[in-house]
PDB file of N, CA, C and O and ligand atoms in Angstrom:
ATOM      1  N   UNK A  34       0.843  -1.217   0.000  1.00  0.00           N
ATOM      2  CA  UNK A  34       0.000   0.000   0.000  1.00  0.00           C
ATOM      3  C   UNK A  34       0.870   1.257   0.000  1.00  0.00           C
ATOM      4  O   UNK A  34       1.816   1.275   0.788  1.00  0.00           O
ATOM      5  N   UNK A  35       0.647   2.357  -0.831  1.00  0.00           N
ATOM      6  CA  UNK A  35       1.511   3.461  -0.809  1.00  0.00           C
ATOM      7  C   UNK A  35       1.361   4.378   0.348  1.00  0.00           C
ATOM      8  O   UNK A  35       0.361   4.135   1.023  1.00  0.00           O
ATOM      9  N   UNK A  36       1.786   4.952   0.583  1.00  0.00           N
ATOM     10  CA  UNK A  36       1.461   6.073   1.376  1.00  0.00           C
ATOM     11  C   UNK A  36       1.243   7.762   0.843  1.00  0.00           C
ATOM     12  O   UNK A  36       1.799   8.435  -0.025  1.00  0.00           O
ATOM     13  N   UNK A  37       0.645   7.915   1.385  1.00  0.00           N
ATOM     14  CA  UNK A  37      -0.347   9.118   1.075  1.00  0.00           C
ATOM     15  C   UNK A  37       0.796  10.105   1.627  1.00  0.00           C
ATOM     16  O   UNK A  37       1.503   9.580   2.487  1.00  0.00           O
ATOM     17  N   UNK A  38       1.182  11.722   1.228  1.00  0.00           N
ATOM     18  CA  UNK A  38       1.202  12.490   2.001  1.00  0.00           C
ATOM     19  C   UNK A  38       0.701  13.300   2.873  1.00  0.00           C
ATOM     20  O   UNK A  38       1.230  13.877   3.823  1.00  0.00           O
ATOM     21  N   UNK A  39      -0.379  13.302   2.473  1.00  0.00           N
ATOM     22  CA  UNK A  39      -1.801  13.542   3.675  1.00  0.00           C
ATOM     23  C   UNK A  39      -1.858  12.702   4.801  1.00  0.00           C
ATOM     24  O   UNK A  39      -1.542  11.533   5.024  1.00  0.00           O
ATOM     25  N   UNK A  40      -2.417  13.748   5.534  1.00  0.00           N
ATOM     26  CA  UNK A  40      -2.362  12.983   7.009  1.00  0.00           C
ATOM     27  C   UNK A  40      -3.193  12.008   6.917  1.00  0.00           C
ATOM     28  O   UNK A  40      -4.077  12.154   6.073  1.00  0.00           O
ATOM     29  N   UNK A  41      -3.191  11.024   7.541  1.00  0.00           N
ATOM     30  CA  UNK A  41      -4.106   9.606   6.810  1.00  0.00           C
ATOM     31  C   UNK A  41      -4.678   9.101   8.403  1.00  0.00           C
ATOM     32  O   UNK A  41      -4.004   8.973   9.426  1.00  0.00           O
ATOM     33  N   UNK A  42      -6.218   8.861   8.200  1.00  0.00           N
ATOM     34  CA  UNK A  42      -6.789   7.789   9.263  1.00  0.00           C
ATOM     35  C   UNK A  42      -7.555   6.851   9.172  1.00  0.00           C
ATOM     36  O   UNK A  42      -8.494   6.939   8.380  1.00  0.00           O
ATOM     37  N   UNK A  43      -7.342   5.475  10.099  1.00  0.00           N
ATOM     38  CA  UNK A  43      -7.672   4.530  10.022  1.00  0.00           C
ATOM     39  C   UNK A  43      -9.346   4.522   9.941  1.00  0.00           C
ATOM     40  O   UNK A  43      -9.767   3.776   9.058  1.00  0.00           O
ATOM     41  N   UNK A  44     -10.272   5.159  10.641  1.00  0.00           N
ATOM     42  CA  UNK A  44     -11.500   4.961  10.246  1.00  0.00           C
ATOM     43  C   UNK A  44     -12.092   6.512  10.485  1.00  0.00           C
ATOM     44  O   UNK A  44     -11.887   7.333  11.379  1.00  0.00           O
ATOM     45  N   UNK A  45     -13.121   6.545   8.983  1.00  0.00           N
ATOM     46  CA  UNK A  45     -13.904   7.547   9.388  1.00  0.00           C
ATOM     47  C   UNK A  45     -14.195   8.283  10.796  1.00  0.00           C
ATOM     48  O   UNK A  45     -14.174   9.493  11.024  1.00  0.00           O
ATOM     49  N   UNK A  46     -14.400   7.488  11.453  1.00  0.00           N
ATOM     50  CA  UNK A  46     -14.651   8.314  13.147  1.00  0.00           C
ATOM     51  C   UNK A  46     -13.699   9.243  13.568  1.00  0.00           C
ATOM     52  O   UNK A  46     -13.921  10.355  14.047  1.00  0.00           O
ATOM     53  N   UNK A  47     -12.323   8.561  13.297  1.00  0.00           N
ATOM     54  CA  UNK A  47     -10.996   9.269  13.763  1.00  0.00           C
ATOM     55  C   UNK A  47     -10.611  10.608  12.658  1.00  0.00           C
ATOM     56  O   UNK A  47     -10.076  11.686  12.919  1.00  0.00           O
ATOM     57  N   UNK A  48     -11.153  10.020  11.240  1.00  0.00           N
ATOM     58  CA  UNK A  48     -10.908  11.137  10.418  1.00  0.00           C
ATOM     59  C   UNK A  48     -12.086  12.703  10.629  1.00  0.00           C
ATOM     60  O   UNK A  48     -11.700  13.867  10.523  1.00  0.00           O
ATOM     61  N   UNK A  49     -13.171  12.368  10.862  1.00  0.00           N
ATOM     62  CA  UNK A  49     -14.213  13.254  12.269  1.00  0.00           C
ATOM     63  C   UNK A  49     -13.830  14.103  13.303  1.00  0.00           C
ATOM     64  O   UNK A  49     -14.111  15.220  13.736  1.00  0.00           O
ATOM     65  N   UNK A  50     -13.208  13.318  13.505  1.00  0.00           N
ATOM     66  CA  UNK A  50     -12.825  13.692  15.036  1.00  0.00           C
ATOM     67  C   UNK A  50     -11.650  14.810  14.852  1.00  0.00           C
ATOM     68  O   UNK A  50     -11.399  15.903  15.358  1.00  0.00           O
ATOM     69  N   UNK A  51     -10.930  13.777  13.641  1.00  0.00           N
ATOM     70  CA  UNK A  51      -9.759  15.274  13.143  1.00  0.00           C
ATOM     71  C   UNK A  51     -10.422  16.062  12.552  1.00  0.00           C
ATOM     72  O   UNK A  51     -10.722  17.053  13.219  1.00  0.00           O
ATOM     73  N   UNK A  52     -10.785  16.031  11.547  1.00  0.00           N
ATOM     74  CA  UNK A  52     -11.885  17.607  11.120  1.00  0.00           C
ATOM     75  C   UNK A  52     -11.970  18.163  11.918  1.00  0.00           C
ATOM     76  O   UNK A  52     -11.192  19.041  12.294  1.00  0.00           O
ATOM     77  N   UNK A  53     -13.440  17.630  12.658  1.00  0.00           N
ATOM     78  CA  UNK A  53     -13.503  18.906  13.749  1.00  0.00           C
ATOM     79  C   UNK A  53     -12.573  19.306  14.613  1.00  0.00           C
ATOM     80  O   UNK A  53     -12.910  20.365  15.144  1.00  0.00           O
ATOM     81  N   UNK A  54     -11.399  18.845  15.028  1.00  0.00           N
ATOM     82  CA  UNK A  54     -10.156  19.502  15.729  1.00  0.00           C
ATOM     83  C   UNK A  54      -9.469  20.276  15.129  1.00  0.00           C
ATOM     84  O   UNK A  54      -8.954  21.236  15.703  1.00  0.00           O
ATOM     85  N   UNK A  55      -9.293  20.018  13.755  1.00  0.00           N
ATOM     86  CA  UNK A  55      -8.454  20.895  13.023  1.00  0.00           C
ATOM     87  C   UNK A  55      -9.889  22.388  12.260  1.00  0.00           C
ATOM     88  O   UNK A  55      -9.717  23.340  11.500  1.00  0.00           O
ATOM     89  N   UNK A  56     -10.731  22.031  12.740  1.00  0.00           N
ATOM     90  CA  UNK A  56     -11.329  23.872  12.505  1.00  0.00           C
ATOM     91  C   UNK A  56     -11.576  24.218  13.902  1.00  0.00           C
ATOM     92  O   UNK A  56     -11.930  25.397  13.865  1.00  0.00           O
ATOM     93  N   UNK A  57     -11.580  23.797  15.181  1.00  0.00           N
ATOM     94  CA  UNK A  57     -10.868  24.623  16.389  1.00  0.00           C
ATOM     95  C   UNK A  57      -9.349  25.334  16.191  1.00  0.00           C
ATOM     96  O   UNK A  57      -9.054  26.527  16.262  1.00  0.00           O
ATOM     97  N   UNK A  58      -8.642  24.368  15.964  1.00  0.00           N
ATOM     98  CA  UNK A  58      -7.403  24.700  15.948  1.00  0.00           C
ATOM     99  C   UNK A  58      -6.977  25.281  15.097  1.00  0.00           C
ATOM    100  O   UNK A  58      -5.890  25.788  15.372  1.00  0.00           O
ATOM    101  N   UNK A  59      -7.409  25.504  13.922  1.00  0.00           N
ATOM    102  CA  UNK A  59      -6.864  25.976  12.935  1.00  0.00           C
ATOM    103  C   UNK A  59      -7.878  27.143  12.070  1.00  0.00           C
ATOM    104  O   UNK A  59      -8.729  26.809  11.246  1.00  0.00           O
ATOM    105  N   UNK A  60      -7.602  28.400  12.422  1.00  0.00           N
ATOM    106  CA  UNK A  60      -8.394  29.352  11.905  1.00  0.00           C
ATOM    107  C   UNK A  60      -8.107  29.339  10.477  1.00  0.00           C
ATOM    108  O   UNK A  60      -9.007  30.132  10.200  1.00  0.00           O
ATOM    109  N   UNK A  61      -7.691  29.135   9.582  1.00  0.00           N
ATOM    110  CA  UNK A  61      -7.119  29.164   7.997  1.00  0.00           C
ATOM    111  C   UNK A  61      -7.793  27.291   7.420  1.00  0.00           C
ATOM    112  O   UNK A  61      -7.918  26.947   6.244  1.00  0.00           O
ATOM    113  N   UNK A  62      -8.116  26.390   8.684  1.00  0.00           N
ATOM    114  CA  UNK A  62      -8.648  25.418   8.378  1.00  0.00           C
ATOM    115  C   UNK A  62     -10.071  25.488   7.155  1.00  0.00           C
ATOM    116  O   UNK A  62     -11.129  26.072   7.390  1.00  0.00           O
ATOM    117  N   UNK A  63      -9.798  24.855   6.060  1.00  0.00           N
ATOM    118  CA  UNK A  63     -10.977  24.880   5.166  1.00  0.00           C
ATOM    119  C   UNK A  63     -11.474  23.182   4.731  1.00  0.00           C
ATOM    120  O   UNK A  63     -12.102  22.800   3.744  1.00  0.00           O
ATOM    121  N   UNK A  64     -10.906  22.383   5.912  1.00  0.00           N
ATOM    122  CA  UNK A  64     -11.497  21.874   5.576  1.00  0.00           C
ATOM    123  C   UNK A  64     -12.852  21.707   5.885  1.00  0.00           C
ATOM    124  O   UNK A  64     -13.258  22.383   6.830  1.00  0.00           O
ATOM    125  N   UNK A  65     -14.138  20.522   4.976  1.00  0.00           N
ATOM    126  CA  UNK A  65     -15.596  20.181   5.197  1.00  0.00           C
ATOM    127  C   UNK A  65     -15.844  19.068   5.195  1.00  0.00           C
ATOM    128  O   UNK A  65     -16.809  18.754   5.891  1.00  0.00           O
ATOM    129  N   UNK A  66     -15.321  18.262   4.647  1.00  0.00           N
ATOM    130  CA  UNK A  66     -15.314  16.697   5.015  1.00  0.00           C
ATOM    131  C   UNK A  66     -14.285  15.480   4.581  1.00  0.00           C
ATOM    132  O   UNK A  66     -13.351  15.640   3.796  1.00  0.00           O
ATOM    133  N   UNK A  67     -14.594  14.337   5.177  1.00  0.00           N
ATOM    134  CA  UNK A  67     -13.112  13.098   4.623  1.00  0.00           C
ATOM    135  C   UNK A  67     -13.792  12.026   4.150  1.00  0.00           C
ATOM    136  O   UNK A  67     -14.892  11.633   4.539  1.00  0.00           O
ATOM    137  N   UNK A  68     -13.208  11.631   3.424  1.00  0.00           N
ATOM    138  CA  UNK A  68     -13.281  10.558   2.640  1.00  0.00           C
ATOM    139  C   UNK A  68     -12.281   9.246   2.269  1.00  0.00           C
ATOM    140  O   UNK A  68     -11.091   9.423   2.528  1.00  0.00           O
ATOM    141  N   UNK A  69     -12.548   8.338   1.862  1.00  0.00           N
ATOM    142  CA  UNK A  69     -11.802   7.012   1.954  1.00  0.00           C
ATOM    143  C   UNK A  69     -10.987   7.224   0.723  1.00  0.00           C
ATOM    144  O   UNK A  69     -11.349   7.202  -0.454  1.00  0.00           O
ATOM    145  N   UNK A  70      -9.943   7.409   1.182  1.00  0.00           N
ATOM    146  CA  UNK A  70      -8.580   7.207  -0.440  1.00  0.00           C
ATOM    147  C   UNK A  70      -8.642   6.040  -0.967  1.00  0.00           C
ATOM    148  O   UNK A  70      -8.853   5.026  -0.302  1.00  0.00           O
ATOM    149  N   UNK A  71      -8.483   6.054  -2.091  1.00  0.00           N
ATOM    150  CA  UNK A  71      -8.663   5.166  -2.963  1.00  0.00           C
ATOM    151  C   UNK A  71      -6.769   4.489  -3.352  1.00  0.00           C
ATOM    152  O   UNK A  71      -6.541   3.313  -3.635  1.00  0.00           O
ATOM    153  N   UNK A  72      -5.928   5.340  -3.276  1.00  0.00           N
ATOM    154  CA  UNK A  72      -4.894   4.471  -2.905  1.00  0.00           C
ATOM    155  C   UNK A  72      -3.981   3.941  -1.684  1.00  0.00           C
ATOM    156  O   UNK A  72      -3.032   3.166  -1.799  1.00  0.00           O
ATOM    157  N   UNK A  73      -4.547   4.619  -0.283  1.00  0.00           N
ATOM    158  CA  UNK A  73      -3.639   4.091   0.842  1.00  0.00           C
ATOM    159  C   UNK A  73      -5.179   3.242   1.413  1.00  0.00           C
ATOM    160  O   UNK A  73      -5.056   2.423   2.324  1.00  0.00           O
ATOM    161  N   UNK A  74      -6.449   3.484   0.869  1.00  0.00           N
ATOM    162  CA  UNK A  74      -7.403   3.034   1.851  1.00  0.00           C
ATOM    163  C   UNK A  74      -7.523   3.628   3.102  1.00  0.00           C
ATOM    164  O   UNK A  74      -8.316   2.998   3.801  1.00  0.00           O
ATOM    165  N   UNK A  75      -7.125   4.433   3.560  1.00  0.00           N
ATOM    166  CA  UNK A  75      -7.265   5.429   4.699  1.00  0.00           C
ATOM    167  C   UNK A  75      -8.043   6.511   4.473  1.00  0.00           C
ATOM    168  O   UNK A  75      -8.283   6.978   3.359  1.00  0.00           O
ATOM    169  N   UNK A  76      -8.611   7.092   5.947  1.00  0.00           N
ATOM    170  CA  UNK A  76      -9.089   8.322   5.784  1.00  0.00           C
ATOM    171  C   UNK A  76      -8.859   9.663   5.204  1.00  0.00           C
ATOM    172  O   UNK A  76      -7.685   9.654   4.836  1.00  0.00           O
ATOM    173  N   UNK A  77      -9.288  10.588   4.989  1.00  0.00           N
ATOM    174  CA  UNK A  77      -8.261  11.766   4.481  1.00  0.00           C
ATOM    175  C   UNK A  77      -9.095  13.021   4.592  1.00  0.00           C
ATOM    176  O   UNK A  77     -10.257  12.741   4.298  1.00  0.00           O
ATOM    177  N   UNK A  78      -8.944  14.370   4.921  1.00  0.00           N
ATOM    178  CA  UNK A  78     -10.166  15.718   5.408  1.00  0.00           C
ATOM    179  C   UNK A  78     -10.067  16.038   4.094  1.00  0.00           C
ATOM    180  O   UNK A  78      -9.322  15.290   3.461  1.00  0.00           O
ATOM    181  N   UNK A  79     -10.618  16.977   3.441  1.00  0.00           N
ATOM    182  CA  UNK A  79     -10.359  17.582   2.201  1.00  0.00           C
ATOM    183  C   UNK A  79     -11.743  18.638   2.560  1.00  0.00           C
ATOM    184  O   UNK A  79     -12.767  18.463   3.221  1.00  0.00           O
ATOM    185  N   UNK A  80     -11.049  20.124   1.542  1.00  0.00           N
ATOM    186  CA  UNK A  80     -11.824  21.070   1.731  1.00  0.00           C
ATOM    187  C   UNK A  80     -13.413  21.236   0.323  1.00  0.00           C
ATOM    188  O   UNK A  80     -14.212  22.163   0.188  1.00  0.00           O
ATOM    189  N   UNK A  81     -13.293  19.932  -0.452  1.00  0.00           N
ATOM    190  CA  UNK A  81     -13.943  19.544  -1.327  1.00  0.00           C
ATOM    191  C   UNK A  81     -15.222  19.083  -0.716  1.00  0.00           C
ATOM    192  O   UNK A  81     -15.270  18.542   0.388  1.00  0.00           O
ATOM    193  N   UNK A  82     -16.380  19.345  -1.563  1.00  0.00           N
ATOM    194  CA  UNK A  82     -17.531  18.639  -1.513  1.00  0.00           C
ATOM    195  C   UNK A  82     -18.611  19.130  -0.736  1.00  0.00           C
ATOM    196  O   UNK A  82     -18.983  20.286  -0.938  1.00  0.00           O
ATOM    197  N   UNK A  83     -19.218  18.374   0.193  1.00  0.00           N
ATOM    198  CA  UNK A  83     -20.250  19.337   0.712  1.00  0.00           C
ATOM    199  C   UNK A  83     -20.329  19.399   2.340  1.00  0.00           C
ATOM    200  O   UNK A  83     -20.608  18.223   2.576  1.00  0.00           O
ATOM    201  N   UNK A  84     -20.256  20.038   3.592  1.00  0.00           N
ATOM    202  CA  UNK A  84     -19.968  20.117   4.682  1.00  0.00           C
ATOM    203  C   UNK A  84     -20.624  18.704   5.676  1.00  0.00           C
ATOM    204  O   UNK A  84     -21.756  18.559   6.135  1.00  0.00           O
ATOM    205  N   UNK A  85     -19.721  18.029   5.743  1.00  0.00           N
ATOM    206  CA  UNK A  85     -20.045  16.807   6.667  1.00  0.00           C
ATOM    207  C   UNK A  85     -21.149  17.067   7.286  1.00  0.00           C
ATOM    208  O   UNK A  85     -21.272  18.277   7.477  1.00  0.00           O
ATOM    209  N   UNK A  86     -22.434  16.130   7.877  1.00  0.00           N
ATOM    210  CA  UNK A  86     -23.513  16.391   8.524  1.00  0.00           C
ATOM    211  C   UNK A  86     -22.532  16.555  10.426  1.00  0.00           C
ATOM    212  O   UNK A  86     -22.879  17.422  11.228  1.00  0.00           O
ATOM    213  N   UNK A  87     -21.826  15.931  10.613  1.00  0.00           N
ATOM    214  CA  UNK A  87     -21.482  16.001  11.663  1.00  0.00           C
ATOM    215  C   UNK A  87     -20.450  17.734  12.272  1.00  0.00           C
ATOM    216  O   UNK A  87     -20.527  18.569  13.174  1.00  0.00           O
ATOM    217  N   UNK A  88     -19.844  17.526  11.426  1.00  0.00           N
ATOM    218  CA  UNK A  88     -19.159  19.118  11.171  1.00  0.00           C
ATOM    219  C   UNK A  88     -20.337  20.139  11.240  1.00  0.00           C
ATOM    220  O   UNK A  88     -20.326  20.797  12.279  1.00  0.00           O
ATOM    221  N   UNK A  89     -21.310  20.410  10.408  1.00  0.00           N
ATOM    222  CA  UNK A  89     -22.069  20.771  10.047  1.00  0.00           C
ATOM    223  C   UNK A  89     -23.341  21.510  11.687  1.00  0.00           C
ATOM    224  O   UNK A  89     -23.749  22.634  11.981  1.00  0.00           O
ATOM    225  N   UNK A  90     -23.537  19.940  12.383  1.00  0.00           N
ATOM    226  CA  UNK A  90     -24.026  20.492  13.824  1.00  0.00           C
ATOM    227  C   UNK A  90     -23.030  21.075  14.866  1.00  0.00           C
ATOM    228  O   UNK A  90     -23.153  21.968  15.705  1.00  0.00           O
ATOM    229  N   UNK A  91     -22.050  20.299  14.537  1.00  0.00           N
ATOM    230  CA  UNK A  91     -20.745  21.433  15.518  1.00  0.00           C
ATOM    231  C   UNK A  91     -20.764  22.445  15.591  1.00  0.00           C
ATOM    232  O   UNK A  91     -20.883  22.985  16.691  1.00  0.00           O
ATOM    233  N   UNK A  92     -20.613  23.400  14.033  1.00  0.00           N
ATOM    234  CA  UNK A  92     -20.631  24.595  13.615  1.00  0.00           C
ATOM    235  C   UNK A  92     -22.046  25.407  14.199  1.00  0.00           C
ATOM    236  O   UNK A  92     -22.353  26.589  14.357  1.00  0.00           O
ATOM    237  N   UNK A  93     -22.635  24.249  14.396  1.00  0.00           N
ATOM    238  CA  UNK A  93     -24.743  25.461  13.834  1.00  0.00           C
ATOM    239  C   UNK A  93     -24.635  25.833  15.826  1.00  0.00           C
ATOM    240  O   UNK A  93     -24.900  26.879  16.419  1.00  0.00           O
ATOM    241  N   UNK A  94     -24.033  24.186  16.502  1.00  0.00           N
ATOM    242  CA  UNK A  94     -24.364  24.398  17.688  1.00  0.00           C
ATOM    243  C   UNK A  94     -23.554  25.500  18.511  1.00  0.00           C
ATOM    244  O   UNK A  94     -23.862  25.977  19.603  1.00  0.00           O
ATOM    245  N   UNK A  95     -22.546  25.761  17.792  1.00  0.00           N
ATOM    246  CA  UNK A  95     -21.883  26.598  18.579  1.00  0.00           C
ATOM    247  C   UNK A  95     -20.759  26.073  19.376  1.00  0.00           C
ATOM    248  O   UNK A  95     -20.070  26.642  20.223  1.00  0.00           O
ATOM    249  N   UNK A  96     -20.717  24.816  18.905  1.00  0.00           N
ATOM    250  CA  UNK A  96     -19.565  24.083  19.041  1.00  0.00           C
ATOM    251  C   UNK A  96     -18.327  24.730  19.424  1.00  0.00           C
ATOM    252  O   UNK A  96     -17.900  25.265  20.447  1.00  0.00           O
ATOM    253  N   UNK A  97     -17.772  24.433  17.925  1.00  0.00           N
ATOM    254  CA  UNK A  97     -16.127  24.580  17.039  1.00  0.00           C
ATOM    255  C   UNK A  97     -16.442  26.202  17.605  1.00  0.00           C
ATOM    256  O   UNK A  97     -15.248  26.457  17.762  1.00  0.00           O
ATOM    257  N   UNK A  98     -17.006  27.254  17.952  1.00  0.00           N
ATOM    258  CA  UNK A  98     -16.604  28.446  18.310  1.00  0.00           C
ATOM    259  C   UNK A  98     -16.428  28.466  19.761  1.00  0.00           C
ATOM    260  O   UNK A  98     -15.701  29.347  20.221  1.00  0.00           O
ATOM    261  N   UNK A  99     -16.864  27.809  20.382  1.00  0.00           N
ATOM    262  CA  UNK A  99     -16.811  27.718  22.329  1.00  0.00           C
ATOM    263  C   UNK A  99     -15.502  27.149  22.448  1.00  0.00           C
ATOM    264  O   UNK A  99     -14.637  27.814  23.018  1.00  0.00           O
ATOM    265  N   UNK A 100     -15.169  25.755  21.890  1.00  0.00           N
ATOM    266  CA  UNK A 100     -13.996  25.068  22.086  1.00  0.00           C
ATOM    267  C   UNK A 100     -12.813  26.093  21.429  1.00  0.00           C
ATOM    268  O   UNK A 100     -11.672  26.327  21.826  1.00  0.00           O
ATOM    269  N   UNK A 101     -13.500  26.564  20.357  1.00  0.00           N
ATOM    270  CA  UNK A 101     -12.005  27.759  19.525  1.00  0.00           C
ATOM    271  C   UNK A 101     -11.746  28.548  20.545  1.00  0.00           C
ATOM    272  O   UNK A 101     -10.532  28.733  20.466  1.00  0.00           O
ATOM    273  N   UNK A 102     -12.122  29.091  21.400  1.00  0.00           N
ATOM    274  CA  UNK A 102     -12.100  30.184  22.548  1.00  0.00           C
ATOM    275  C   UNK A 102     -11.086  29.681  23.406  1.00  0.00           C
ATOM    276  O   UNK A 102      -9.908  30.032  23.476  1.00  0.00           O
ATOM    277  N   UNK A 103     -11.801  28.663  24.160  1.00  0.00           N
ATOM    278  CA  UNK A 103     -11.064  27.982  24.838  1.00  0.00           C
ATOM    279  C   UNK A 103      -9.713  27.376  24.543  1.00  0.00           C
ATOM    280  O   UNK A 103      -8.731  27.645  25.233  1.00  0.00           O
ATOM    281  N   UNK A 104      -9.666  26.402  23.316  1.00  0.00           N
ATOM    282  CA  UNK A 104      -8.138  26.580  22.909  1.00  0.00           C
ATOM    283  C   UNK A 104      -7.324  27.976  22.658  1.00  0.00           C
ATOM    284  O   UNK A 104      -6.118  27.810  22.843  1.00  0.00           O
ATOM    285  N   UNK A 105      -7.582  28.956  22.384  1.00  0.00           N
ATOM    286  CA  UNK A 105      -7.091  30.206  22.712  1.00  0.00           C
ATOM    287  C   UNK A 105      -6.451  30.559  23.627  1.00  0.00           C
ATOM    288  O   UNK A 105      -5.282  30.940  23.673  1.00  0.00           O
ATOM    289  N   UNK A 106      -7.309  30.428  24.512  1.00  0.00           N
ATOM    290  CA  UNK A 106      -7.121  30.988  25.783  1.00  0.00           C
ATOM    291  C   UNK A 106      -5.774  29.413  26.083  1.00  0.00           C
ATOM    292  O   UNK A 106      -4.575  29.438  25.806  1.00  0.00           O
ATOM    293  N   UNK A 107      -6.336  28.584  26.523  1.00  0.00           N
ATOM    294  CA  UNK A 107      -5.363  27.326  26.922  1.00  0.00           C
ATOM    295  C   UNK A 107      -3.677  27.843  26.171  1.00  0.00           C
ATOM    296  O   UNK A 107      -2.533  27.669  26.590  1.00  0.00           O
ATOM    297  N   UNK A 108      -4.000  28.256  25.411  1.00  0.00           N
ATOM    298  CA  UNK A 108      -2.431  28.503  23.965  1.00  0.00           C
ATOM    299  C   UNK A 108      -1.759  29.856  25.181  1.00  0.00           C
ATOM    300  O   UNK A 108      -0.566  29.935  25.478  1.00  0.00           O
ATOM    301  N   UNK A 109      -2.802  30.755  25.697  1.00  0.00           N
ATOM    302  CA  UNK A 109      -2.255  31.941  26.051  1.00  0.00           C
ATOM    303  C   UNK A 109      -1.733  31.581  27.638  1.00  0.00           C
ATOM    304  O   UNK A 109      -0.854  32.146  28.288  1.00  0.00           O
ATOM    305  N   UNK A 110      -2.257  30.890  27.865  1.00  0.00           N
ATOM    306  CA  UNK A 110      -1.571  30.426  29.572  1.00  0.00           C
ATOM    307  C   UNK A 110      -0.572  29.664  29.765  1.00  0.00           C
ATOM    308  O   UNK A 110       0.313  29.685  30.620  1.00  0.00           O
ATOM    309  N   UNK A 111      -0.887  28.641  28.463  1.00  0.00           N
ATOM    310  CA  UNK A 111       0.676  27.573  28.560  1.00  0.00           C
ATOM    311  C   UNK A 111       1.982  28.342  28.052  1.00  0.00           C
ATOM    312  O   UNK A 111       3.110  28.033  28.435  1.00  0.00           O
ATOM    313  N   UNK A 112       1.681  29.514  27.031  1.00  0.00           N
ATOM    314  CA  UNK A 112       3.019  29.795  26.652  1.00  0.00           C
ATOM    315  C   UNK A 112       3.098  31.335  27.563  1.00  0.00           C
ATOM    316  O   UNK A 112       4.129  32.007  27.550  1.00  0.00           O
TER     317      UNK A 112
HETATM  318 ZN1  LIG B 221      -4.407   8.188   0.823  1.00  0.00          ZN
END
């Protein structure tokens, strides 16, 4: 199996789970959803297609902006 240069995960859930961490963490983050590569067979985020249903309630609930705060703040105390 080749390897991808993209960050690669073993199952959808984990590739989820990174999405939504990487648009807390990452204000320039574009990604909207992941999908199964077709040459490593792993997960992969991509800013293509149409906004994950799960991403999607994060965002509406107010999620990914409460936790963005908070990692903020966490970034400004540890350093
Ligand atoms: Zn791949």
């Amino acid at each position: 199996m080749p390897n991808c240069n993209k960050r690669s995960y073993l199952t959808e859930n984990l590739a989820l789970d990174a999405l939504i961490e990487a648009r807390i963490r990452f204000l320039q983050n574009s990604s909207v959803t992941v999908y199964q590569c077709e040459d490593c067979g792993q997960w992969h985020l991509t800013s293509r297609g149409n906004v994950h249903p799960r991403l999607a309630k994060e965002l509406e609930s107010g999620n990914v902006a409460k936790s963005r705060l908070a990692y903020q703040w966490e970034k400004k105390l540890r350093y």
